[in-house]
Each structure stands twice: as C-alpha cells, then as structure tokens.
Amino acid sequence: MTTQILVINSGSSSLKYQLVELPSGRALASGLAERIGEAVGRVSHAVGDGARHVVEQPIVDHAEALHIVLSQFAEHGPTLDVEALQGVGHRVVHGGAEFREPVLITESVLAQIEELSVLAPLHNPAHVVGIRAALQIFPGLPQVAVFDTAFFASLPPAAYTYALDAEVARDLGIRRYGFHGTSHAYVSRQVAEVLGVDLADLNQVVLHLGNGCSASAIRGGVAVETSMGMTPLEGLVMGTRSGDIDPGVVFHLARVGGLSIDEIDALLNRRSGLLGLAGDNDFRALMGARAQGDPGAALAFEVAAHRLRKYVGAYAAVLGRLDTITFTAGVGENNAAIREAALSRLECLGIELDPDANAARSSEPRVISTPDSRVTVLVVPTNEELAIAQATAELADG
Ligand code: AMP
C-alpha cells in the first residue's frame, strides 16, 4: 500500500514542504511559503510534473501559510488524501545531546526543542512555531521531529569535547554536536546499498558540499567524527561561512577592528567563505569567474579544495582504514573540478579518481574511482526529505 508523508522545514519567516509518496520515495509536490509576517507573502507550489503555481498575499503566521499550502494542493493537486497521509515529518536543526534519533512529537518534546533554542537561536524557535501550526491543522496525525544533530550523537567524547575549561563547557553546553546528520546518515546507507555490501563492514568518509558544507567519518554505520561543531560554523569552507578559523581572530576583530559580537557573528556566518573570498557564494558563479581568470575566485577554489584534502587525510587517520569517500549535495553532486582537486595527490591513501567517470554527468549514484583504487569514491545524491519521510513513517507505524 502506498502512503504519503508531508515533510516540513520551517524557518523564522518561511515554511518549506514536500509531499513524499512511500515506499516509492517520489516527491508528489513541493513548495515554499516565504515572507511570513511581512506585508506581502509568497507561496510557490510545484507539482510532480514540474508545473509551478505562485500566489502572493499577506501571510500572518505559519498556520495561515499551511492553510494556503493546503488550498494550493486543493486547487492544483495532487490531492492531499487525508486517508493516505500517514504523518508529518519536521526537520529540526538542533536536538542537543538529548535527541539521538527521530521522535514522535509531544508537548514535552516541543518544550525540549524550545529549550534547545539557546544552542540554535535562529532555527529552533522557528521549528516550534511551524510544528505548532502543523499540530493545529493536522491534530489527528502523528508528527515526528527529525534532528540534524541526531546522527552525530554517537560521536565519542574524544571527538565531541573541546579542550576548554571543563566546568565552563559543561555549564554552557559547549561541545561539538555536528549538523547535516540526516544527509550523512542517508548517503552512508545508500553507499552500502549501491556497493551491495553490509553497512557494518564499511569505513566511510562523506563530504556534504552544498551552500553549507560538512565532512563525516563513519565506522560501520556509526558516526565517529564530523566537521561541524557546536554550531554549523566550524569545519569546511562554505558558501558564506568561514569554517575553521583561529578563535584569536574573533578577539582581534573585536579589539582592533572594533566590531561588536553581532557584527562578528554576521561576518563569519554570512559574509565569509566563498562569498567573502570571491564575492559570490554560488559555486557555478565561482567556477565561471575562475574560468575568466578572476584571482579571488581561483584562490577561493584552492582554499576550499585544500581544506577538503586536509579533512579527508585526517578522517582516514581517525578511521584507520578507509573504504569509501562519497560526495553529495549541490556542489558535491555536480562539480567534478572540486572533487578532483580535493582528492588530488591522495594516491598515498589509495585514492585514485577515474577522470572520465568523475567528469560524466548523472543524477544517479555512481562510482568515480578507478577499478584499482583501494578506496572507492562515489557520488550519491542526497535526499533529506525522503530520509525524514522514511523516519516519520517508521514512527507513525507504531
Ligand atoms: P545545496 O545547498 O545542496 O542546495 O547546494 C547549493 C550549491 O550547489 C550552490 O553553490 C550551487 O551553485 C551549487 N550547485 C547546484 N547545482 C550545480 C551545478 N550544476 N554545478 C555546480 N554547482 C552547482
């Protein structure tokens, strides 16, 4: 029997959704309600065949946004069949140390998500608002929270502990949590399936390279290291985030640059990374500028590739034995040049890319290393909505 799950990702003034059919995993419809609370809001609704329908009108809150979304389903299809709708899955950025897996949402779960707002002030409060709206509109349906951090709740203390004053760190919840976990978990399971081997037998590195970027080391299906930390700012060079930086830079920006904490936050999170180095956070634009000989774009590409290479080497050391490296997300799935640059000169680790396989374009999972490469390198499209839908269906099933 086919069922449907509505997947929701709510932001402070937006609500993204996808209606997923299971077990096929087909996206029947998807869309975005944005500018919620502003003078004129906008809902863009795309049905499976690609047709897109846009309405612009004031949207006072997330509940009204969901009502408009429902009217889009009624008007343009597909039919949101309440009989077939099995549950609602919500993406939640921060589950702290508490949430190690997806959970059915109750009042006490909601209260915990709200309490975790101190760790994710931009995201968790928005999720709570979105979840409350969905509870109001679908009171009879099981609703599930799927946390971005949960897959990394398995990190060992040596990997998640910052070498800070232990008491200060404990009092303030300062430790590494990791993010993009739903994608890393989904992709690592796909790798085992594509290769036809047992997940438990694989030591994997997964490189999620989108506008946000993160790396993970996964032993036998269990995450043992990841590049994002207490917040998604740590690690790889990203679209607008700096990734790793000497914390002394923060003091220098404050003492010598005269920047406030909020200004430094905005600088490191929103005006750094590829945008800061090359003036654009879109990887396609960066590649275009690099091809035109733009020195800032060329340097940004090299800095990003160098950082990736460092992480791959470090994670090979953490794992001891490395079986697979997998690229995923917008840049990882589509840009052969960064894959090649990131893995160049790593023959010493048994990594040999096949240039033709790497250059070939496809939307399917595929191997891009040579048959002789000791480490198998893959490209596997991520699908966080499908992963959230599957987790929701599992819990809704009871
Ligand atoms: P994501 O956050 O996974 O949606 O990825 C967004 C990033 O992927 C942006 O930097 C895009 O420029 C990049 N991207 C998407 N499609 C392509 C493509 N065909 N070639 C290169 N980069 C792409």
Short mmCIF file of C-alpha atoms and ligand atoms in Angstrom, two decimals:
data_model
loop_
_atom_site.label_atom_id
_atom_site.label_comp_id
_atom_site.label_asym_id
_atom_site.label_seq_id
_atom_site.Cartn_x
_atom_site.Cartn_y
_atom_site.Cartn_z
CA MET A 1 0.00 0.00 0.00
CA THR A 2 1.31 3.46 -0.80
CA THR A 3 1.25 6.14 1.85
CA GLN A 4 2.12 9.81 1.94
CA ILE A 5 4.18 11.87 4.36
CA LEU A 6 4.21 15.66 4.45
CA VAL A 7 7.73 16.87 5.24
CA ILE A 8 8.06 20.37 6.69
CA ASN A 9 11.12 22.54 7.27
CA SER A 10 10.07 25.77 8.94
CA GLY A 11 12.25 28.84 9.23
CA SER A 12 11.51 32.07 11.06
CA SER A 13 9.64 33.59 8.10
CA SER A 14 9.38 30.61 5.77
CA LEU A 15 8.00 27.11 5.51
CA LYS A 16 9.35 24.59 3.01
CA TYR A 17 7.36 21.45 2.32
CA GLN A 18 7.37 18.30 0.28
CA LEU A 19 4.73 15.61 -0.08
CA VAL A 20 6.56 12.29 -0.32
CA GLU A 21 4.98 9.06 -1.50
CA LEU A 22 6.23 5.88 0.15
CA PRO A 23 7.61 3.39 -0.47
CA SER A 24 8.48 4.83 -3.92
CA GLY A 25 10.07 7.95 -2.43
CA ARG A 26 8.54 10.07 -5.21
CA ALA A 27 8.09 13.77 -4.46
CA LEU A 28 4.44 14.35 -5.37
CA ALA A 29 4.65 18.07 -4.69
CA SER A 30 6.96 20.56 -3.06
CA GLY A 31 6.98 24.22 -2.32
CA LEU A 32 7.91 27.19 -0.22
CA ALA A 33 5.89 29.73 1.72
CA GLU A 34 8.05 32.75 2.39
CA ARG A 35 7.92 36.30 3.79
CA ILE A 36 5.54 35.10 6.50
CA GLY A 37 4.66 38.07 8.70
CA GLU A 38 5.72 40.62 6.08
CA ALA A 39 3.39 42.94 4.11
CA VAL A 40 3.19 40.55 1.15
CA GLY A 41 3.97 36.86 1.45
CA ARG A 42 4.50 34.36 -1.34
CA VAL A 43 3.68 30.69 -1.76
CA SER A 44 5.23 28.77 -4.62
CA HIS A 45 3.78 25.29 -5.15
CA ALA A 46 5.33 22.81 -7.59
CA VAL A 47 3.55 19.61 -8.55
CA GLY A 48 5.34 16.41 -9.57
CA ASP A 49 5.14 17.18 -13.29
CA GLY A 50 7.13 20.39 -12.78
CA ALA A 51 4.26 22.91 -13.06
CA ARG A 52 4.75 25.76 -10.59
CA HIS A 53 1.98 27.92 -9.13
CA VAL A 54 2.64 31.14 -7.25
CA VAL A 55 0.33 33.17 -5.03
CA GLU A 56 1.24 36.44 -3.38
CA GLN A 57 -0.78 37.68 -0.42
CA PRO A 58 -0.20 38.64 3.21
CA ILE A 59 0.55 35.57 5.38
CA VAL A 60 0.21 36.45 9.04
CA ASP A 61 1.75 33.33 10.55
CA HIS A 62 2.84 29.74 9.89
CA ALA A 63 -0.68 28.36 10.44
CA GLU A 64 -2.02 30.64 7.72
CA ALA A 65 0.90 29.63 5.49
CA LEU A 66 -0.12 25.97 5.90
CA HIS A 67 -3.75 26.81 5.12
CA ILE A 68 -2.64 28.49 1.87
CA VAL A 69 -0.47 25.48 1.07
CA LEU A 70 -3.50 23.21 1.58
CA SER A 71 -5.56 25.40 -0.75
CA GLN A 72 -2.76 25.09 -3.35
CA PHE A 73 -2.99 21.31 -3.06
CA ALA A 74 -6.80 21.53 -3.48
CA GLU A 75 -6.57 23.84 -6.48
CA HIS A 76 -3.57 22.48 -8.38
CA GLY A 77 -3.18 18.99 -6.98
CA PRO A 78 -2.07 16.46 -6.15
CA THR A 79 -5.00 15.57 -3.91
CA LEU A 80 -3.78 15.68 -0.34
CA ASP A 81 -5.54 12.49 0.60
CA VAL A 82 -6.15 12.56 4.35
CA GLU A 83 -6.65 8.78 4.26
CA ALA A 84 -3.27 8.21 2.62
CA LEU A 85 -1.49 10.87 4.69
CA GLN A 86 0.29 8.87 7.35
CA GLY A 87 2.12 11.61 9.21
CA VAL A 88 4.02 14.87 9.19
CA GLY A 89 7.81 14.90 9.47
CA HIS A 90 9.55 18.04 10.71
CA ARG A 91 13.21 18.87 10.16
CA VAL A 92 14.67 20.21 13.41
CA VAL A 93 18.20 21.63 13.38
CA HIS A 94 19.22 21.14 17.00
CA GLY A 95 18.45 18.14 19.14
CA GLY A 96 21.29 18.81 21.61
CA ALA A 97 22.78 15.81 23.38
CA GLU A 98 19.28 14.54 24.26
CA PHE A 99 17.79 13.51 20.93
CA ARG A 100 19.72 10.63 19.42
CA GLU A 101 17.02 9.63 16.94
CA PRO A 102 13.73 10.85 15.45
CA VAL A 103 10.86 11.14 17.97
CA LEU A 104 7.09 11.41 17.95
CA ILE A 105 6.23 14.98 18.91
CA THR A 106 4.53 15.50 22.25
CA GLU A 107 4.17 18.64 24.38
CA SER A 108 7.28 17.65 26.35
CA VAL A 109 9.30 17.08 23.15
CA LEU A 110 8.20 20.53 21.97
CA ALA A 111 9.29 22.04 25.28
CA GLN A 112 12.71 20.38 24.93
CA ILE A 113 13.11 21.65 21.35
CA GLU A 114 12.25 25.12 22.64
CA GLU A 115 14.79 24.83 25.47
CA LEU A 116 17.46 23.92 22.94
CA SER A 117 16.92 27.34 21.33
CA VAL A 118 19.93 28.62 23.29
CA LEU A 119 22.06 26.42 21.02
CA ALA A 120 20.23 27.26 17.77
CA PRO A 121 18.58 30.66 18.31
CA LEU A 122 17.75 31.19 14.64
CA HIS A 123 16.34 27.74 13.96
CA ASN A 124 14.71 26.01 16.92
CA PRO A 125 12.19 28.76 17.81
CA ALA A 126 11.07 28.78 14.14
CA HIS A 127 10.69 24.99 14.17
CA VAL A 128 8.49 25.20 17.26
CA VAL A 129 6.23 27.74 15.56
CA GLY A 130 5.98 25.55 12.44
CA ILE A 131 5.30 22.40 14.44
CA ARG A 132 2.55 24.13 16.47
CA ALA A 133 0.91 25.29 13.24
CA ALA A 134 1.01 21.75 11.82
CA LEU A 135 -0.39 20.28 15.06
CA GLN A 136 -3.27 22.75 14.86
CA ILE A 137 -4.02 21.86 11.22
CA PHE A 138 -3.46 18.09 11.41
CA PRO A 139 -4.46 17.29 15.01
CA GLY A 140 -5.11 13.62 14.33
CA LEU A 141 -1.85 12.82 12.55
CA PRO A 142 1.36 11.52 14.08
CA GLN A 143 4.04 14.20 13.83
CA VAL A 144 7.72 13.41 14.07
CA ALA A 145 10.81 15.54 14.68
CA VAL A 146 13.93 14.51 12.77
CA PHE A 147 17.05 16.19 14.12
CA ASP A 148 20.06 17.38 12.09
CA THR A 149 22.29 16.57 15.04
CA ALA A 150 20.96 13.08 15.90
CA PHE A 151 23.27 11.04 13.67
CA PHE A 152 26.24 12.63 15.42
CA ALA A 153 25.01 11.90 18.93
CA SER A 154 27.19 8.77 18.62
CA LEU A 155 30.45 10.76 18.43
CA PRO A 156 32.91 9.56 21.06
CA PRO A 157 33.87 12.05 23.82
CA ALA A 158 37.35 12.46 22.30
CA ALA A 159 35.73 13.81 19.14
CA TYR A 160 32.99 15.97 20.65
CA THR A 161 34.92 17.55 23.51
CA TYR A 162 36.55 20.95 23.09
CA ALA A 163 39.70 21.39 25.18
CA LEU A 164 38.15 24.15 27.27
CA ASP A 165 37.73 24.64 31.00
CA ALA A 166 35.58 21.59 31.64
CA GLU A 167 33.23 23.30 34.08
CA VAL A 168 32.54 26.27 31.79
CA ALA A 169 31.92 23.92 28.87
CA ARG A 170 29.57 21.75 30.92
CA ASP A 171 27.59 24.68 32.32
CA LEU A 172 27.03 26.20 28.89
CA GLY A 173 26.55 23.02 26.83
CA ILE A 174 29.71 23.77 24.84
CA ARG A 175 30.70 20.69 22.82
CA ARG A 176 30.60 19.56 19.25
CA TYR A 177 27.17 18.40 18.05
CA GLY A 178 27.51 18.18 14.26
CA PHE A 179 24.83 19.01 11.67
CA HIS A 180 23.57 17.74 8.28
CA GLY A 181 23.20 14.40 10.07
CA THR A 182 20.09 13.35 8.14
CA SER A 183 22.04 13.71 4.89
CA HIS A 184 25.17 11.93 6.16
CA ALA A 185 23.08 9.05 7.51
CA TYR A 186 21.02 8.71 4.32
CA VAL A 187 24.03 8.90 1.99
CA SER A 188 26.11 6.43 4.00
CA ARG A 189 23.24 3.90 3.89
CA GLN A 190 22.91 4.46 0.14
CA VAL A 191 26.63 3.76 -0.32
CA ALA A 192 26.26 0.32 1.25
CA GLU A 193 23.25 -0.35 -0.95
CA VAL A 194 24.92 0.83 -4.16
CA LEU A 195 28.02 -1.28 -3.47
CA GLY A 196 25.95 -4.23 -2.30
CA VAL A 197 27.87 -4.58 0.96
CA ASP A 198 26.91 -4.57 4.61
CA LEU A 199 26.90 -1.08 6.16
CA ALA A 200 28.56 -2.59 9.24
CA ASP A 201 31.61 -3.51 7.14
CA LEU A 202 32.28 -0.05 5.70
CA ASN A 203 34.55 2.72 6.93
CA GLN A 204 33.30 5.81 5.16
CA VAL A 205 34.00 9.48 4.65
CA VAL A 206 31.00 11.50 3.44
CA LEU A 207 31.50 15.02 2.07
CA HIS A 208 28.26 17.04 2.02
CA LEU A 209 29.14 20.04 -0.16
CA GLY A 210 26.25 22.42 -0.68
CA ASN A 211 25.89 26.02 0.40
CA GLY A 212 26.67 24.59 3.85
CA CYS A 213 29.46 22.00 3.85
CA SER A 214 30.39 19.22 6.24
CA ALA A 215 32.50 16.08 6.36
CA SER A 216 31.93 12.97 8.42
CA ALA A 217 33.81 9.80 9.30
CA ILE A 218 31.52 6.81 9.75
CA ARG A 219 32.62 3.43 11.07
CA GLY A 220 30.21 0.59 10.38
CA GLY A 221 27.26 2.97 10.04
CA VAL A 222 28.12 4.86 13.24
CA ALA A 223 29.41 8.43 13.02
CA VAL A 224 32.76 8.88 14.79
CA GLU A 225 33.80 12.37 13.58
CA THR A 226 32.27 15.36 11.83
CA SER A 227 33.50 18.78 10.82
CA MET A 228 30.68 20.98 12.12
CA GLY A 229 30.86 21.72 15.81
CA MET A 230 28.75 23.38 18.47
CA THR A 231 27.31 25.39 15.58
CA PRO A 232 27.40 24.85 11.80
CA LEU A 233 30.24 27.40 11.54
CA GLU A 234 33.15 25.01 12.14
CA GLY A 235 34.94 22.96 9.51
CA LEU A 236 35.00 23.22 5.74
CA VAL A 237 34.92 26.41 3.68
CA MET A 238 31.24 27.06 2.88
CA GLY A 239 29.16 29.39 0.70
CA THR A 240 29.09 32.19 3.27
CA ARG A 241 30.69 30.65 6.40
CA SER A 242 34.40 30.71 7.13
CA GLY A 243 34.65 27.20 8.56
CA ASP A 244 37.73 26.63 10.75
CA ILE A 245 39.36 29.80 11.98
CA ASP A 246 41.70 30.68 14.85
CA PRO A 247 39.41 31.89 17.69
CA GLY A 248 42.04 34.62 18.21
CA VAL A 249 40.67 36.22 15.03
CA VAL A 250 37.46 36.93 16.93
CA PHE A 251 39.36 38.81 19.65
CA HIS A 252 41.30 40.73 17.01
CA LEU A 253 38.10 41.69 15.16
CA ALA A 254 36.66 43.00 18.43
CA ARG A 255 39.73 44.70 19.93
CA VAL A 256 41.42 46.06 16.83
CA GLY A 257 38.55 46.05 14.31
CA GLY A 258 36.02 47.44 16.80
CA LEU A 259 33.32 45.00 15.69
CA SER A 260 30.52 44.00 18.06
CA ILE A 261 29.74 40.33 18.77
CA ASP A 262 26.72 40.52 16.44
CA GLU A 263 28.83 42.05 13.67
CA ILE A 264 31.45 39.32 14.05
CA ASP A 265 28.71 36.68 14.00
CA ALA A 266 27.34 38.13 10.75
CA LEU A 267 30.83 38.43 9.25
CA LEU A 268 31.80 34.80 9.93
CA ASN A 269 28.39 33.26 9.16
CA ARG A 270 27.09 35.39 6.32
CA ARG A 271 29.92 37.30 4.64
CA SER A 272 32.83 34.85 4.68
CA GLY A 273 33.57 31.56 2.91
CA LEU A 274 33.38 31.68 -0.90
CA LEU A 275 31.34 34.89 -0.74
CA GLY A 276 33.98 36.63 1.36
CA LEU A 277 36.87 35.43 -0.77
CA ALA A 278 35.38 35.73 -4.24
CA GLY A 279 32.25 37.88 -3.96
CA ASP A 280 29.80 35.05 -4.73
CA ASN A 281 28.60 32.06 -2.72
CA ASP A 282 27.09 30.26 -5.71
CA PHE A 283 29.57 27.64 -6.86
CA ARG A 284 28.53 27.91 -10.50
CA ALA A 285 29.24 31.65 -10.48
CA LEU A 286 32.55 30.97 -8.73
CA MET A 287 33.55 28.49 -11.45
CA GLY A 288 32.58 30.99 -14.14
CA ALA A 289 34.69 33.74 -12.56
CA ARG A 290 37.61 31.33 -12.11
CA ALA A 291 37.41 30.36 -15.78
CA GLN A 292 37.60 34.09 -16.65
CA GLY A 293 40.86 34.34 -14.69
CA ASP A 294 39.46 36.05 -11.57
CA PRO A 295 42.23 35.67 -8.94
CA GLY A 296 39.81 35.84 -5.98
CA ALA A 297 37.73 33.01 -7.41
CA ALA A 298 40.85 30.94 -8.14
CA LEU A 299 42.10 31.40 -4.58
CA ALA A 300 38.67 30.62 -3.07
CA PHE A 301 38.57 27.36 -5.02
CA GLU A 302 42.09 26.43 -3.84
CA VAL A 303 41.33 27.27 -0.21
CA ALA A 304 38.15 25.14 -0.31
CA ALA A 305 39.95 22.22 -2.00
CA HIS A 306 42.91 22.40 0.39
CA ARG A 307 40.59 22.31 3.40
CA LEU A 308 38.76 19.31 1.96
CA ARG A 309 42.02 17.44 1.33
CA LYS A 310 43.11 18.11 4.93
CA TYR A 311 39.85 16.69 6.29
CA VAL A 312 39.99 13.59 4.08
CA GLY A 313 43.53 12.87 5.32
CA ALA A 314 42.58 13.49 8.93
CA TYR A 315 39.50 11.27 8.72
CA ALA A 316 41.48 8.48 7.05
CA ALA A 317 43.72 8.64 10.13
CA VAL A 318 40.73 8.68 12.51
CA LEU A 319 39.19 5.63 10.81
CA GLY A 320 42.46 3.70 10.43
CA ARG A 321 41.11 2.00 7.33
CA LEU A 322 39.18 3.91 4.69
CA ASP A 323 36.86 2.10 2.26
CA THR A 324 34.77 4.82 0.63
CA ILE A 325 34.65 8.58 0.08
CA THR A 326 31.30 9.93 -1.09
CA PHE A 327 30.44 13.36 -2.45
CA THR A 328 26.91 14.69 -2.07
CA ALA A 329 24.73 17.87 -2.14
CA GLY A 330 24.60 20.65 -4.76
CA VAL A 331 28.34 21.15 -5.26
CA GLY A 332 29.47 17.62 -4.39
CA GLU A 333 26.99 16.05 -6.82
CA ASN A 334 27.57 18.45 -9.69
CA ASN A 335 31.08 19.85 -9.67
CA ALA A 336 33.77 17.49 -10.96
CA ALA A 337 36.55 20.06 -10.57
CA ILE A 338 36.25 20.36 -6.78
CA ARG A 339 36.05 16.56 -6.44
CA GLU A 340 39.23 16.19 -8.46
CA ALA A 341 41.06 18.99 -6.64
CA ALA A 342 40.03 17.69 -3.21
CA LEU A 343 41.36 14.19 -3.91
CA SER A 344 44.41 15.10 -5.98
CA ARG A 345 47.76 13.84 -4.62
CA LEU A 346 46.00 11.38 -2.31
CA GLU A 347 47.27 8.29 -4.14
CA CYS A 348 49.30 7.74 -0.95
CA LEU A 349 45.98 6.92 0.76
CA GLY A 350 44.92 4.55 -2.04
CA ILE A 351 42.61 7.10 -3.67
CA GLU A 352 42.58 7.15 -7.48
CA LEU A 353 39.84 9.03 -9.34
CA ASP A 354 38.81 7.90 -12.81
CA PRO A 355 38.81 11.25 -14.71
CA ASP A 356 36.15 10.15 -17.22
CA ALA A 357 33.81 8.74 -14.58
CA ASN A 358 34.33 11.89 -12.49
CA ALA A 359 33.53 14.16 -15.45
CA ALA A 360 30.41 12.23 -16.55
CA ARG A 361 27.14 13.90 -15.51
CA SER A 362 24.36 11.85 -13.96
CA SER A 363 21.70 12.17 -11.31
CA GLU A 364 22.21 8.53 -10.25
CA PRO A 365 24.52 7.24 -7.52
CA ARG A 366 27.81 6.25 -9.17
CA VAL A 367 31.42 5.19 -8.61
CA ILE A 368 34.04 7.66 -9.87
CA SER A 369 37.27 5.91 -8.79
CA THR A 370 39.35 3.54 -10.92
CA PRO A 371 38.78 -0.22 -10.53
CA ASP A 372 42.25 -0.42 -8.89
CA SER A 373 41.65 2.35 -6.37
CA ARG A 374 41.87 0.88 -2.84
CA VAL A 375 39.31 3.46 -1.70
CA THR A 376 36.05 3.54 -3.68
CA VAL A 377 34.98 7.10 -4.46
CA LEU A 378 31.31 7.75 -5.16
CA VAL A 379 28.82 10.48 -5.96
CA VAL A 380 25.47 9.86 -4.26
CA PRO A 381 22.62 12.39 -4.46
CA THR A 382 21.32 13.25 -1.03
CA ASN A 383 17.59 13.35 -0.27
CA GLU A 384 16.92 14.70 3.20
CA GLU A 385 13.16 14.93 2.60
CA LEU A 386 12.98 11.24 1.74
CA ALA A 387 15.05 10.35 4.81
CA ILE A 388 12.72 12.44 7.01
CA ALA A 389 9.66 10.85 5.37
CA GLN A 390 11.01 7.33 5.95
CA ALA A 391 11.84 8.07 9.60
CA THR A 392 8.38 9.59 10.09
CA ALA A 393 6.62 6.61 8.51
CA GLU A 394 8.56 4.21 10.71
CA LEU A 395 7.47 6.00 13.90
CA ALA A 396 3.92 6.70 12.70
CA ASP A 397 3.52 3.00 12.04
CA GLY A 398 3.96 2.48 15.76
P1 AMP B 1 22.70 22.88 -1.78
O1 AMP B 1 22.94 23.67 -0.53
O2 AMP B 1 22.95 21.41 -1.62
O3 AMP B 1 21.38 23.19 -2.44
O4 AMP B 1 23.81 23.36 -2.83
C1 AMP B 1 23.88 24.68 -3.30
C2 AMP B 1 25.20 24.86 -4.06
O5 AMP B 1 25.28 23.88 -5.11
C3 AMP B 1 25.34 26.22 -4.74
O6 AMP B 1 26.65 26.72 -4.51
C4 AMP B 1 25.17 25.90 -6.21
O7 AMP B 1 25.92 26.77 -7.02
C5 AMP B 1 25.74 24.51 -6.29
N1 AMP B 1 25.25 23.82 -7.48
C6 AMP B 1 23.99 23.45 -7.76
N2 AMP B 1 23.91 22.90 -8.99
C7 AMP B 1 25.16 22.95 -9.50
C8 AMP B 1 25.76 22.56 -10.74
N3 AMP B 1 25.03 22.00 -11.71
N4 AMP B 1 27.09 22.76 -10.88
C9 AMP B 1 27.83 23.31 -9.90
N5 AMP B 1 27.33 23.71 -8.71
C10 AMP B 1 26.02 23.54 -8.53
#
